[in-house]
PDB file of C-alpha atoms in Angstrom:
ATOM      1  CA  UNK A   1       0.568 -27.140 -12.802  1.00  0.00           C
ATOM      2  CA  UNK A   2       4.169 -27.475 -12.561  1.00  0.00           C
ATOM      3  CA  UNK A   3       4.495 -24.884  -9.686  1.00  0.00           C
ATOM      4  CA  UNK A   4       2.960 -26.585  -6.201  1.00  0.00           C
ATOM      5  CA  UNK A   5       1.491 -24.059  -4.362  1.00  0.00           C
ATOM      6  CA  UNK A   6       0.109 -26.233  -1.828  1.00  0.00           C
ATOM      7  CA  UNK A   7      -2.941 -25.626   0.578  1.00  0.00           C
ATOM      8  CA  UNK A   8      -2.380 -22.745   2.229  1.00  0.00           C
ATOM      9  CA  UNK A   9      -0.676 -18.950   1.535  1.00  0.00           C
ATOM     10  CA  UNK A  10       0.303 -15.893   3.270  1.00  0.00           C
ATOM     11  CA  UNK A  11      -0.650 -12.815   1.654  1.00  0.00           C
ATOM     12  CA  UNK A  12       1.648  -9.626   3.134  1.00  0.00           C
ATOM     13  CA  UNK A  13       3.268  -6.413   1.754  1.00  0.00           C
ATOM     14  CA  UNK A  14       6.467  -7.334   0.381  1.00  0.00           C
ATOM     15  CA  UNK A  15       8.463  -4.789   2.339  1.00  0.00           C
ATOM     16  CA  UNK A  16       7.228  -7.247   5.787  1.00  0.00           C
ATOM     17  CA  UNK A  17       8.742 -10.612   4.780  1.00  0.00           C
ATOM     18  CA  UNK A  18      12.243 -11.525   4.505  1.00  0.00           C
ATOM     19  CA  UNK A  19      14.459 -14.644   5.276  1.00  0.00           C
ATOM     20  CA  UNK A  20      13.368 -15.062   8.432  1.00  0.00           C
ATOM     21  CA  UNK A  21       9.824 -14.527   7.958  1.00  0.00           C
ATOM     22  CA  UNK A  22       9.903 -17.026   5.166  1.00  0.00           C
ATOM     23  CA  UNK A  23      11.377 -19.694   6.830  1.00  0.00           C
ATOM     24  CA  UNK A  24       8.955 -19.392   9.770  1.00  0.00           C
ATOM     25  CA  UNK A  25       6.058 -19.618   7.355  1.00  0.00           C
ATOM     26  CA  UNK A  26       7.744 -22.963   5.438  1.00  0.00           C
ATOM     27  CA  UNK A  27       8.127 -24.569   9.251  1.00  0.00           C
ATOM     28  CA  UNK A  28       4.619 -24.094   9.503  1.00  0.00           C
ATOM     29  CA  UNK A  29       3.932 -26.083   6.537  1.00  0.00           C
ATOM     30  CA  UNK A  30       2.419 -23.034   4.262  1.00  0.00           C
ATOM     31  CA  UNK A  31       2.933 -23.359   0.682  1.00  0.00           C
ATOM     32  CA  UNK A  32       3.317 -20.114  -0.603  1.00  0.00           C
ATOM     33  CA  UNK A  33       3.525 -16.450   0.875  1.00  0.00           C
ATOM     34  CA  UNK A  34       2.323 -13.928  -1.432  1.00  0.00           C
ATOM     35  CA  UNK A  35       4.288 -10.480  -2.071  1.00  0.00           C
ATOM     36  CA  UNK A  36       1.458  -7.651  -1.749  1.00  0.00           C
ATOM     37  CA  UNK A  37       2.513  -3.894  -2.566  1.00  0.00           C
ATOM     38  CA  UNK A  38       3.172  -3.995  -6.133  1.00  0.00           C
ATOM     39  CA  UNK A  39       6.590  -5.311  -5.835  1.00  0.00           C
ATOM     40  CA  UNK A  40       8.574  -4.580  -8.948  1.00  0.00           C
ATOM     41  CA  UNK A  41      12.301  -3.905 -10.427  1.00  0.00           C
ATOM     42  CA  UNK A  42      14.697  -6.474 -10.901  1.00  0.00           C
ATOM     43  CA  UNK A  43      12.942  -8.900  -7.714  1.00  0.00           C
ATOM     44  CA  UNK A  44      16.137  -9.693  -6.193  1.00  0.00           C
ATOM     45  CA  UNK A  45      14.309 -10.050  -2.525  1.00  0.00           C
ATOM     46  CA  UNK A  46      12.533 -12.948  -4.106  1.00  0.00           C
ATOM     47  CA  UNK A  47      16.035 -14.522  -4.485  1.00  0.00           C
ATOM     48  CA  UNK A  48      16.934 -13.926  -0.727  1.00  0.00           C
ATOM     49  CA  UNK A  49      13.486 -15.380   0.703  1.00  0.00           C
ATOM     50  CA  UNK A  50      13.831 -18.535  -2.160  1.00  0.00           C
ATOM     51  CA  UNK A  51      17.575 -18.825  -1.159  1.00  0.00           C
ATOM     52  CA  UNK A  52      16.673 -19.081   2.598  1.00  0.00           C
ATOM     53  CA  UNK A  53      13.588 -21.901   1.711  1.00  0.00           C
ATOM     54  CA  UNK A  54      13.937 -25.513   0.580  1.00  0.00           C
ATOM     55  CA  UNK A  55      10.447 -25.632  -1.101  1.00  0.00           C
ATOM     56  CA  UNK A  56       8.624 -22.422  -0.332  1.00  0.00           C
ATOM     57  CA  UNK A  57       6.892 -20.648  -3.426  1.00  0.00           C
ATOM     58  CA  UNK A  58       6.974 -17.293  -3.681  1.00  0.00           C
ATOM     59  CA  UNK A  59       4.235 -15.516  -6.137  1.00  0.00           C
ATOM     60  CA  UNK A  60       4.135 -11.325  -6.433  1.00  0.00           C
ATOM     61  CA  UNK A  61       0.527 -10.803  -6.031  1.00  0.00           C
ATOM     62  CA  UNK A  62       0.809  -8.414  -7.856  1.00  0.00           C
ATOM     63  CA  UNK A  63       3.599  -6.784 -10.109  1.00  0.00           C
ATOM     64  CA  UNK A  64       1.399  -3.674 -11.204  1.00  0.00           C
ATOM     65  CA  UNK A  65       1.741  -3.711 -15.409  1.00  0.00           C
ATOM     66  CA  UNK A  66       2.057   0.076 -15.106  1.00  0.00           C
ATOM     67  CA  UNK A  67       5.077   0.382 -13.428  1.00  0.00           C
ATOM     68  CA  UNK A  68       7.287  -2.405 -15.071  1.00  0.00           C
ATOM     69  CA  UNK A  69       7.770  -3.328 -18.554  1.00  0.00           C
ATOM     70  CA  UNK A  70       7.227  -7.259 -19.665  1.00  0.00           C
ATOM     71  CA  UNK A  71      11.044  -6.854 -21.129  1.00  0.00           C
ATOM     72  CA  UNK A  72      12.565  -6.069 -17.571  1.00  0.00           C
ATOM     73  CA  UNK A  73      10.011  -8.324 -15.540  1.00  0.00           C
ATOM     74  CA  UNK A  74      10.948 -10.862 -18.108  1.00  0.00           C
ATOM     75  CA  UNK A  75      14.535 -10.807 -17.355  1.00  0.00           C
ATOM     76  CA  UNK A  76      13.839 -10.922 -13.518  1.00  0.00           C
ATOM     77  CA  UNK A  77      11.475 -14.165 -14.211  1.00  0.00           C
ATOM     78  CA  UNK A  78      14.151 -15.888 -16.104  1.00  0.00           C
ATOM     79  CA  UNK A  79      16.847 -15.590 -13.656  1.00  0.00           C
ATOM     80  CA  UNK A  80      14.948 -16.525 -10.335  1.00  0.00           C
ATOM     81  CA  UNK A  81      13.333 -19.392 -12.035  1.00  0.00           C
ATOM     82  CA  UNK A  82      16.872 -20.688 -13.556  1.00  0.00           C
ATOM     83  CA  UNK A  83      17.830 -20.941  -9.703  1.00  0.00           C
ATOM     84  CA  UNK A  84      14.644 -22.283  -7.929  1.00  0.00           C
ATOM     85  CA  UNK A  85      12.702 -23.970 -10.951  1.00  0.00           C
ATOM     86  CA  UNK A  86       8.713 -24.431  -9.697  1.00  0.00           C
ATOM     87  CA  UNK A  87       9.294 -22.096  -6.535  1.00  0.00           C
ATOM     88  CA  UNK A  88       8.562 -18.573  -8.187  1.00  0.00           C
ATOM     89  CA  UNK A  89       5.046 -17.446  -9.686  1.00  0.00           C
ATOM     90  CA  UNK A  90       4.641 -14.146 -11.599  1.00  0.00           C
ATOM     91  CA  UNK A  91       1.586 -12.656 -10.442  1.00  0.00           C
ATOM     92  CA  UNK A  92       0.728  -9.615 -12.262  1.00  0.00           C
ATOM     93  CA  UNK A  93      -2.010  -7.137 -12.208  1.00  0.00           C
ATOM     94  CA  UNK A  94      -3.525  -3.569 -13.546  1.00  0.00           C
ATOM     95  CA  UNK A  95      -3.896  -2.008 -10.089  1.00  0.00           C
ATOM     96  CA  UNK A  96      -6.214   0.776  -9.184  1.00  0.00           C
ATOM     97  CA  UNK A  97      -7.549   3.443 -11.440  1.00  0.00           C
ATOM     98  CA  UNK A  98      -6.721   6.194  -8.827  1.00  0.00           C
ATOM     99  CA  UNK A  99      -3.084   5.626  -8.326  1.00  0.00           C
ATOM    100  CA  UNK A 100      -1.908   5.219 -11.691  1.00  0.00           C
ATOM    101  CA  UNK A 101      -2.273   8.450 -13.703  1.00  0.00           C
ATOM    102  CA  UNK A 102      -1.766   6.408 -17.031  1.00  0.00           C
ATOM    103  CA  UNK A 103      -4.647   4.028 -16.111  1.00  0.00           C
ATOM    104  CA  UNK A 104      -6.502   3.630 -19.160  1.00  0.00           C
ATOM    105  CA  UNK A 105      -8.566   0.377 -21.004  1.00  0.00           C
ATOM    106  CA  UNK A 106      -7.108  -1.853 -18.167  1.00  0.00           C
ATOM    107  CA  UNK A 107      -8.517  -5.112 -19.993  1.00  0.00           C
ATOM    108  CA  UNK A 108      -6.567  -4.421 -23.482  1.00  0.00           C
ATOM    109  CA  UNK A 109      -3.109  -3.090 -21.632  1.00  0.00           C
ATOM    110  CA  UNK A 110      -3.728  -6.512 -19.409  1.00  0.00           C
ATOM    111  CA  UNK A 111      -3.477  -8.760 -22.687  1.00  0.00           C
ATOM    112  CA  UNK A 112      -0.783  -6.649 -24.334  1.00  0.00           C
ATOM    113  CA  UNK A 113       1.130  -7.197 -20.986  1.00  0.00           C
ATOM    114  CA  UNK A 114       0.713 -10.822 -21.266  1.00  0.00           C
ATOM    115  CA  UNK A 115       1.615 -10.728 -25.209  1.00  0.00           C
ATOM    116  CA  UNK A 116       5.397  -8.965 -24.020  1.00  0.00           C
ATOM    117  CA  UNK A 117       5.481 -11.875 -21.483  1.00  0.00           C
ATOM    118  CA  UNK A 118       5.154 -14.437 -24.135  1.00  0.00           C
ATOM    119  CA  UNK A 119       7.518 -12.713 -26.028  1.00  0.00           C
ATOM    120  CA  UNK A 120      10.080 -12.486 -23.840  1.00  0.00           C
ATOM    121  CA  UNK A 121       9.765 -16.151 -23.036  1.00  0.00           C
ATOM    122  CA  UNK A 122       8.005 -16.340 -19.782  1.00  0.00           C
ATOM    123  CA  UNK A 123       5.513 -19.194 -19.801  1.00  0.00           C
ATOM    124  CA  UNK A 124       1.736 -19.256 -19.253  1.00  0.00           C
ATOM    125  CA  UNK A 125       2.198 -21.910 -16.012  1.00  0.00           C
ATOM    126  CA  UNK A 126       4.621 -19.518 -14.810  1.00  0.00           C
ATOM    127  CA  UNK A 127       2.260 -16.491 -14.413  1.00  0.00           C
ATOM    128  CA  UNK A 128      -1.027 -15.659 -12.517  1.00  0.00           C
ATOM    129  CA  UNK A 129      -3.554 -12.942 -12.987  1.00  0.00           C
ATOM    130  CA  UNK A 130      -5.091 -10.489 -10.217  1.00  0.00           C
ATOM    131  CA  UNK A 131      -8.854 -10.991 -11.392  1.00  0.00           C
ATOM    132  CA  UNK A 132     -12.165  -9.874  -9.683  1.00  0.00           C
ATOM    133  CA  UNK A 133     -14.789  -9.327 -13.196  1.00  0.00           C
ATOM    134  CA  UNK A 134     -15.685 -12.341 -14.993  1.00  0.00           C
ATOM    135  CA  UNK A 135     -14.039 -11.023 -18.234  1.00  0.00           C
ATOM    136  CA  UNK A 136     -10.331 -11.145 -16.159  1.00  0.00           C
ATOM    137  CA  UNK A 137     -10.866 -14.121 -14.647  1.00  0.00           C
ATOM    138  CA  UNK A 138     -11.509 -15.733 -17.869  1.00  0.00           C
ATOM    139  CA  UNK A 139      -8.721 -14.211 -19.422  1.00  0.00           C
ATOM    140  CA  UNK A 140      -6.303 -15.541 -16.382  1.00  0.00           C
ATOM    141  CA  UNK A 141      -7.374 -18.986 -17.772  1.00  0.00           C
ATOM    142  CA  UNK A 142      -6.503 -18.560 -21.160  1.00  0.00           C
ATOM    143  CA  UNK A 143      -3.473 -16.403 -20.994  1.00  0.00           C
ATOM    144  CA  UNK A 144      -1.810 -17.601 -17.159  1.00  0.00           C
ATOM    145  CA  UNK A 145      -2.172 -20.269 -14.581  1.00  0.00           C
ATOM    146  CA  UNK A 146      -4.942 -18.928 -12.995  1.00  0.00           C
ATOM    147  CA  UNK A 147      -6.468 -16.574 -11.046  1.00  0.00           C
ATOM    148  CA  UNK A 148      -5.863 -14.084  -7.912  1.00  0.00           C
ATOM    149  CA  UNK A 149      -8.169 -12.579  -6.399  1.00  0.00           C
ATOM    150  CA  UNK A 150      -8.309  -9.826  -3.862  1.00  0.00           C
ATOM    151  CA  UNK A 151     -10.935  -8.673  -1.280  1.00  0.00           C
ATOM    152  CA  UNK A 152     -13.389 -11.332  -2.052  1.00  0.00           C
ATOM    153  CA  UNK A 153     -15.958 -13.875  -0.335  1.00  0.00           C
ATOM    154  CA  UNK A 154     -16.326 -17.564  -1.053  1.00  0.00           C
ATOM    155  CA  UNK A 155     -19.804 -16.410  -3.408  1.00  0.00           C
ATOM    156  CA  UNK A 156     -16.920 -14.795  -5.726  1.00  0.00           C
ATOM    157  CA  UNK A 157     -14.495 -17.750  -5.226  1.00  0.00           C
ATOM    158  CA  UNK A 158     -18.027 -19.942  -6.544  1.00  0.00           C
ATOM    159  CA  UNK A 159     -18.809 -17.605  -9.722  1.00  0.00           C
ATOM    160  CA  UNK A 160     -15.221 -17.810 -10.829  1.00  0.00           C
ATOM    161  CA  UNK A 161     -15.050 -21.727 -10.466  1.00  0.00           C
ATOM    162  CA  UNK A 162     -17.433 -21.766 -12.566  1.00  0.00           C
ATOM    163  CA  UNK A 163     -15.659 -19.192 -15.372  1.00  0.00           C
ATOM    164  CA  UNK A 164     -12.316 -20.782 -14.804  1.00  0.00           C
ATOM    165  CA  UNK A 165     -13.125 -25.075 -14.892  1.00  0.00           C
ATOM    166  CA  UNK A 166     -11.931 -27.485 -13.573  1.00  0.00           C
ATOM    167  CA  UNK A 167      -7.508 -27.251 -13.594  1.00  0.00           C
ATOM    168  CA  UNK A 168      -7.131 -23.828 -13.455  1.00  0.00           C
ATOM    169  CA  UNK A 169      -5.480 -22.173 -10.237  1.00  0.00           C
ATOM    170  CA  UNK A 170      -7.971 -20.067  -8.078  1.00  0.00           C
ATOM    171  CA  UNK A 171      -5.991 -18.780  -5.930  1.00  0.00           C
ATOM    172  CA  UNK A 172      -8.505 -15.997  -3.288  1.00  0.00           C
ATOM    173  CA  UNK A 173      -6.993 -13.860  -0.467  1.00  0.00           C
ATOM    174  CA  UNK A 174      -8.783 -13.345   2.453  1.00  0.00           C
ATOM    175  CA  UNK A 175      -7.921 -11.177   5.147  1.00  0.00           C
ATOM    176  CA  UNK A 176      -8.339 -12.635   9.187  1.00  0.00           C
ATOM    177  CA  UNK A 177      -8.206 -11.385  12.512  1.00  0.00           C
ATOM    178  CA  UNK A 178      -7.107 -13.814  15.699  1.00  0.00           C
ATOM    179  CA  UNK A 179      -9.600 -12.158  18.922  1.00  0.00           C
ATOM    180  CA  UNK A 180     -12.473 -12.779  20.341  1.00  0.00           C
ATOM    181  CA  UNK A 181     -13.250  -9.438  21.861  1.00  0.00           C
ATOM    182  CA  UNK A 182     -15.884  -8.891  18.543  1.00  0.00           C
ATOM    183  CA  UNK A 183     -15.449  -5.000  19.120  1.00  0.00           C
ATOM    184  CA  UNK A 184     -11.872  -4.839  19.261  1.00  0.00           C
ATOM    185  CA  UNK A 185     -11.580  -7.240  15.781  1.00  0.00           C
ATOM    186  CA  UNK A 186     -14.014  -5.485  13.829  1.00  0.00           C
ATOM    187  CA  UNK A 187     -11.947  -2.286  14.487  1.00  0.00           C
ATOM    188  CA  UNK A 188      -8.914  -4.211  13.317  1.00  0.00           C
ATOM    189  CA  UNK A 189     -10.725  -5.050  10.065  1.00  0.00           C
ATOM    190  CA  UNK A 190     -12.118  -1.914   9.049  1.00  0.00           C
ATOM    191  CA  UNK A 191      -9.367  -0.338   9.343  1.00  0.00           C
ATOM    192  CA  UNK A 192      -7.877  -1.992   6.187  1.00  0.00           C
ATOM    193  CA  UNK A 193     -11.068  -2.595   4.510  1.00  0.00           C
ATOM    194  CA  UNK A 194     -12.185   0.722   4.889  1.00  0.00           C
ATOM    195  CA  UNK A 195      -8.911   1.685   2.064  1.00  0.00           C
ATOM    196  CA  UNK A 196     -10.675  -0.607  -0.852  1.00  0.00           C
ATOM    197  CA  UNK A 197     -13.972   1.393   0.073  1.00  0.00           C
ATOM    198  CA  UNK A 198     -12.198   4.349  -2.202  1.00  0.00           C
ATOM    199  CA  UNK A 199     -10.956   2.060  -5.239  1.00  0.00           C
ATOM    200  CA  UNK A 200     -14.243   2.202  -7.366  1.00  0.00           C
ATOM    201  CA  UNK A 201     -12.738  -1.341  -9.220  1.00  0.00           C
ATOM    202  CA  UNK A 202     -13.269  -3.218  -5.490  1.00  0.00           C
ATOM    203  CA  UNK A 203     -16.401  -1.469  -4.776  1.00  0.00           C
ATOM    204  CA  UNK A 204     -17.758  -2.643  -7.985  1.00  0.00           C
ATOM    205  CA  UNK A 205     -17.394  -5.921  -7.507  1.00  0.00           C
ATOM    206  CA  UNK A 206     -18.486  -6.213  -3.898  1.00  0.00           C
ATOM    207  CA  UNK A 207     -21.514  -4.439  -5.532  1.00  0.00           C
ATOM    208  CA  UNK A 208     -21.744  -7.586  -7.580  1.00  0.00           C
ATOM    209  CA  UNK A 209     -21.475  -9.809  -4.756  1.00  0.00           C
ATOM    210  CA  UNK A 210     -24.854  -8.130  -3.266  1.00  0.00           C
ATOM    211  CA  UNK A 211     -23.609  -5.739  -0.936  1.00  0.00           C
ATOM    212  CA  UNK A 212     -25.380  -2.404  -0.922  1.00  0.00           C
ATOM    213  CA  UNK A 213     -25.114   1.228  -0.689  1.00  0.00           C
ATOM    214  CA  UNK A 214     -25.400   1.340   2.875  1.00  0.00           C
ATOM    215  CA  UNK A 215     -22.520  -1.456   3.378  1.00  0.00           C
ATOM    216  CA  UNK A 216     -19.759   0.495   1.036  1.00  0.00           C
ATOM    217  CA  UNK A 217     -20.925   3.890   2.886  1.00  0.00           C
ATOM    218  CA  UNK A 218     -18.097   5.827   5.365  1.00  0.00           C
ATOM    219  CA  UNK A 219     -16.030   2.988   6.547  1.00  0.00           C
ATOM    220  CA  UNK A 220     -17.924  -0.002   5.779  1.00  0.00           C
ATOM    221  CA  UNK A 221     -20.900  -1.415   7.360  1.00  0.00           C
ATOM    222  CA  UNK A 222     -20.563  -4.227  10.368  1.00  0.00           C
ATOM    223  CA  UNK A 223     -21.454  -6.935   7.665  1.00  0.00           C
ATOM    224  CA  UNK A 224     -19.477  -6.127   4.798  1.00  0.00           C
ATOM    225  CA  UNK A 225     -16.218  -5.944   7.089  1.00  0.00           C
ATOM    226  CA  UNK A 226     -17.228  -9.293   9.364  1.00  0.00           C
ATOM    227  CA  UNK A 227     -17.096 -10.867   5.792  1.00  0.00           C
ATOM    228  CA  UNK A 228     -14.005  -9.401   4.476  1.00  0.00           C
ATOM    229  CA  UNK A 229     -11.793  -9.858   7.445  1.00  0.00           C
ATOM    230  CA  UNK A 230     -12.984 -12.621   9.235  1.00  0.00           C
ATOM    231  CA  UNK A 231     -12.179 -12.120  12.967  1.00  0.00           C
ATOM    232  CA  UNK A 232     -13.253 -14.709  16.067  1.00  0.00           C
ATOM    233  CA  UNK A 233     -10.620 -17.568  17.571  1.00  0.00           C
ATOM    234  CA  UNK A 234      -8.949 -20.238  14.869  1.00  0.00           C
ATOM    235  CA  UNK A 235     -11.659 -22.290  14.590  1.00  0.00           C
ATOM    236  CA  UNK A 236     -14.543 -19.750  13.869  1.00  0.00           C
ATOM    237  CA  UNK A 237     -11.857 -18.505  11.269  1.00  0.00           C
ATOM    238  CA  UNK A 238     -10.872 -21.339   9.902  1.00  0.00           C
ATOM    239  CA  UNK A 239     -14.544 -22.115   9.341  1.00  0.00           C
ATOM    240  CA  UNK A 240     -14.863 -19.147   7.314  1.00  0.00           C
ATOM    241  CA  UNK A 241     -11.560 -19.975   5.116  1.00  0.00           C
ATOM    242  CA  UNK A 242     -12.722 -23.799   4.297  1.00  0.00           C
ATOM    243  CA  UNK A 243     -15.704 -22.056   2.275  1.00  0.00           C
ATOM    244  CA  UNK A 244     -13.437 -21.153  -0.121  1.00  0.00           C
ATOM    245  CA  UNK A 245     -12.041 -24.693  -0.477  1.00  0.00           C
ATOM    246  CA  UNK A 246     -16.251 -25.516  -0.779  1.00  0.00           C
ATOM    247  CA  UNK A 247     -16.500 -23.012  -3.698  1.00  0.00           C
ATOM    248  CA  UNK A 248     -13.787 -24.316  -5.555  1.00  0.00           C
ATOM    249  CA  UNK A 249     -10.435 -22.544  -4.380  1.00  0.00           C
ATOM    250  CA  UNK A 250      -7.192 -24.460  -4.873  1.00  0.00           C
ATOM    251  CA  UNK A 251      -5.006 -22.678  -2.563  1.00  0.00           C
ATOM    252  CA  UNK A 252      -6.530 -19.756  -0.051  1.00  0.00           C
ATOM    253  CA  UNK A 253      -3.939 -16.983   0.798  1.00  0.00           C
ATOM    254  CA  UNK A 254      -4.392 -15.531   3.986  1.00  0.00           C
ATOM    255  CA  UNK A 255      -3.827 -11.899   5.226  1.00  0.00           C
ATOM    256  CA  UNK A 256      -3.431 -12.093   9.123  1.00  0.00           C
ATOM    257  CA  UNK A 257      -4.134  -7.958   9.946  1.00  0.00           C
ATOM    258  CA  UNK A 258      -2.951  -8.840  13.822  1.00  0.00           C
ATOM    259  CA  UNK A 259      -0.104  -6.449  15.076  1.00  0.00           C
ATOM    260  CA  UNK A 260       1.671  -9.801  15.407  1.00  0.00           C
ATOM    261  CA  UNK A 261       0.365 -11.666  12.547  1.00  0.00           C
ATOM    262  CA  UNK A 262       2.182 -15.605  14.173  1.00  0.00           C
ATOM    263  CA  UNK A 263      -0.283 -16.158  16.736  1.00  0.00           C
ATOM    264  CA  UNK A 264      -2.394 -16.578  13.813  1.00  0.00           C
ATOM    265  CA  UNK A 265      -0.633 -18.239  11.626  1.00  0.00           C
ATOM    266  CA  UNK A 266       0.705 -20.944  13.595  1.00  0.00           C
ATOM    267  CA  UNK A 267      -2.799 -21.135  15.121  1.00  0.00           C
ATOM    268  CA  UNK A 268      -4.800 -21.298  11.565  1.00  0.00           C
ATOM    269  CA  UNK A 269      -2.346 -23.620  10.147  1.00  0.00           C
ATOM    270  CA  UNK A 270      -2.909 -25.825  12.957  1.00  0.00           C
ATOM    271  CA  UNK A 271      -6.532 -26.065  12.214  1.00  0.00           C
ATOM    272  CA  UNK A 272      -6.296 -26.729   8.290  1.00  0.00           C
ATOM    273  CA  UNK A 273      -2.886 -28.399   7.544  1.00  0.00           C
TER     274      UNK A 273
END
């Protein structure tokens, strides 16, 4: 791959990150930070946190194909990567069934999506694909980079290693919290896992990765969120993260849910950098 992604990511909503926040993250020696929110339009914040980074990548995890054309994104795509060649990755994704009204046959609007982006020019090792099924991920081999996906455990990170082969990006999220008052975390965590527990595409797959009617009921059992947000000091997380490395991820994006999400950071890269 001509884009370097390095190691290590941070995953966070796009309207939390700007120069600053960027250039904390490249001190810290992560390679990437992730854009979450279906970021969209013409990008131009991806020029400001680029402009204020010597080698940081940034990657929109994910530009929702319902709300932006592969014409327009294309245009966006050309002109950041004409100013920071190899620092900008175009994640894209089909989102949620229940917030897009025009949500229909997800898998064929995918690969027409990727057809406008080869079109328009943008190339397949500039581009990544949000995948969770095995007919996505294998599609994010053939048609992008790799793969991205969201709200997953190391057993998912295995099964698509094994769809994907070897040089292919697998690139998992994973979200963390820094505490070791086991209450207090797990309260953290559900509260954001709790949201995916109403997108029926998440709660299929977590299906698939054996977790059972009584995990996915209300707000999420004790075990499904302990293994969705991992929570416990750096090392006990960082523990957790490395079994993605084991299962064959190439870069591990991590969502700190902390009110102050540094602690974390600078302690987790710390442990794994």
């Amino acid at each position: 791959m001509a884009i370097e992604l390095g190691k290590l990511g941070i995953w966070r909503h796009y309207s939390s990150v700007d120069a600053d926040f960027a250039g904390e993250a490249e001190k810290l020696g992560y390679g990437a930070i992730w854009l979450g929110g279906s970021p969209g339009g013409d990008l131009e914040y991806v020029d400001d946190l680029l402009g204020a980074t010597d080698s940081l990548v940034v990657a929109t995890g994910i530009v929702n194909i319902w709300q932006d054309e592969p014409a327009s994104i294309a245009k966006a795509y050309e002109r950041i990567a004409g100013k920071y060649p190899d620092r900008f990755l175009l994640g894209i994704g089909a989102g949620h069934p229940e917030h897009t009204q025009e949500f229909k046959k997800p898998y064929a609007a995918i690969v027409e999506y990727l057809d406008g982006l080869d079109a328009a020019g943008v190339p397949v090792a500039g581009r990544a694909l949000a995948a969770l099924g095995p007919k996505v991920v294998r599609l994010s081999g053939d048609r992008t980079a790799g793969a991205h996906p969201y709200l997953v455990t190391p057993q998912h990170t295995r099964e698509a290693r094994e769809i994907l082969g070897d040089g292919k990006l697998l690139a998992p999220e994973h979200k963390v919290v820094l505490g070791t008052d086991a209450a207090e975390a797990r309260a953290i965590g559900r509260n954001t896992v709790k949201f995916y527990l109403g997108l029926s595409n998440y709660v299929a797959n977590l299906r698939k990765l054996g977790f059972t009617d009584d995990d996915l009921a209300g707000e999420g059992s004790d075990r499904l969120v302990d293994a969705l947000a991992l929570h416990g000091d750096a090392e006990t997380i960082a523990a957790g993260l490395r079994e993605h490395f084991e299962a064959g991820a190439d870069h591990v994006n991590i969502q700190v849910l902390n009110e102050d999400p540094w602690p974390a950071y600078r302690a987790l890269a710390s442990e794994l950098l």
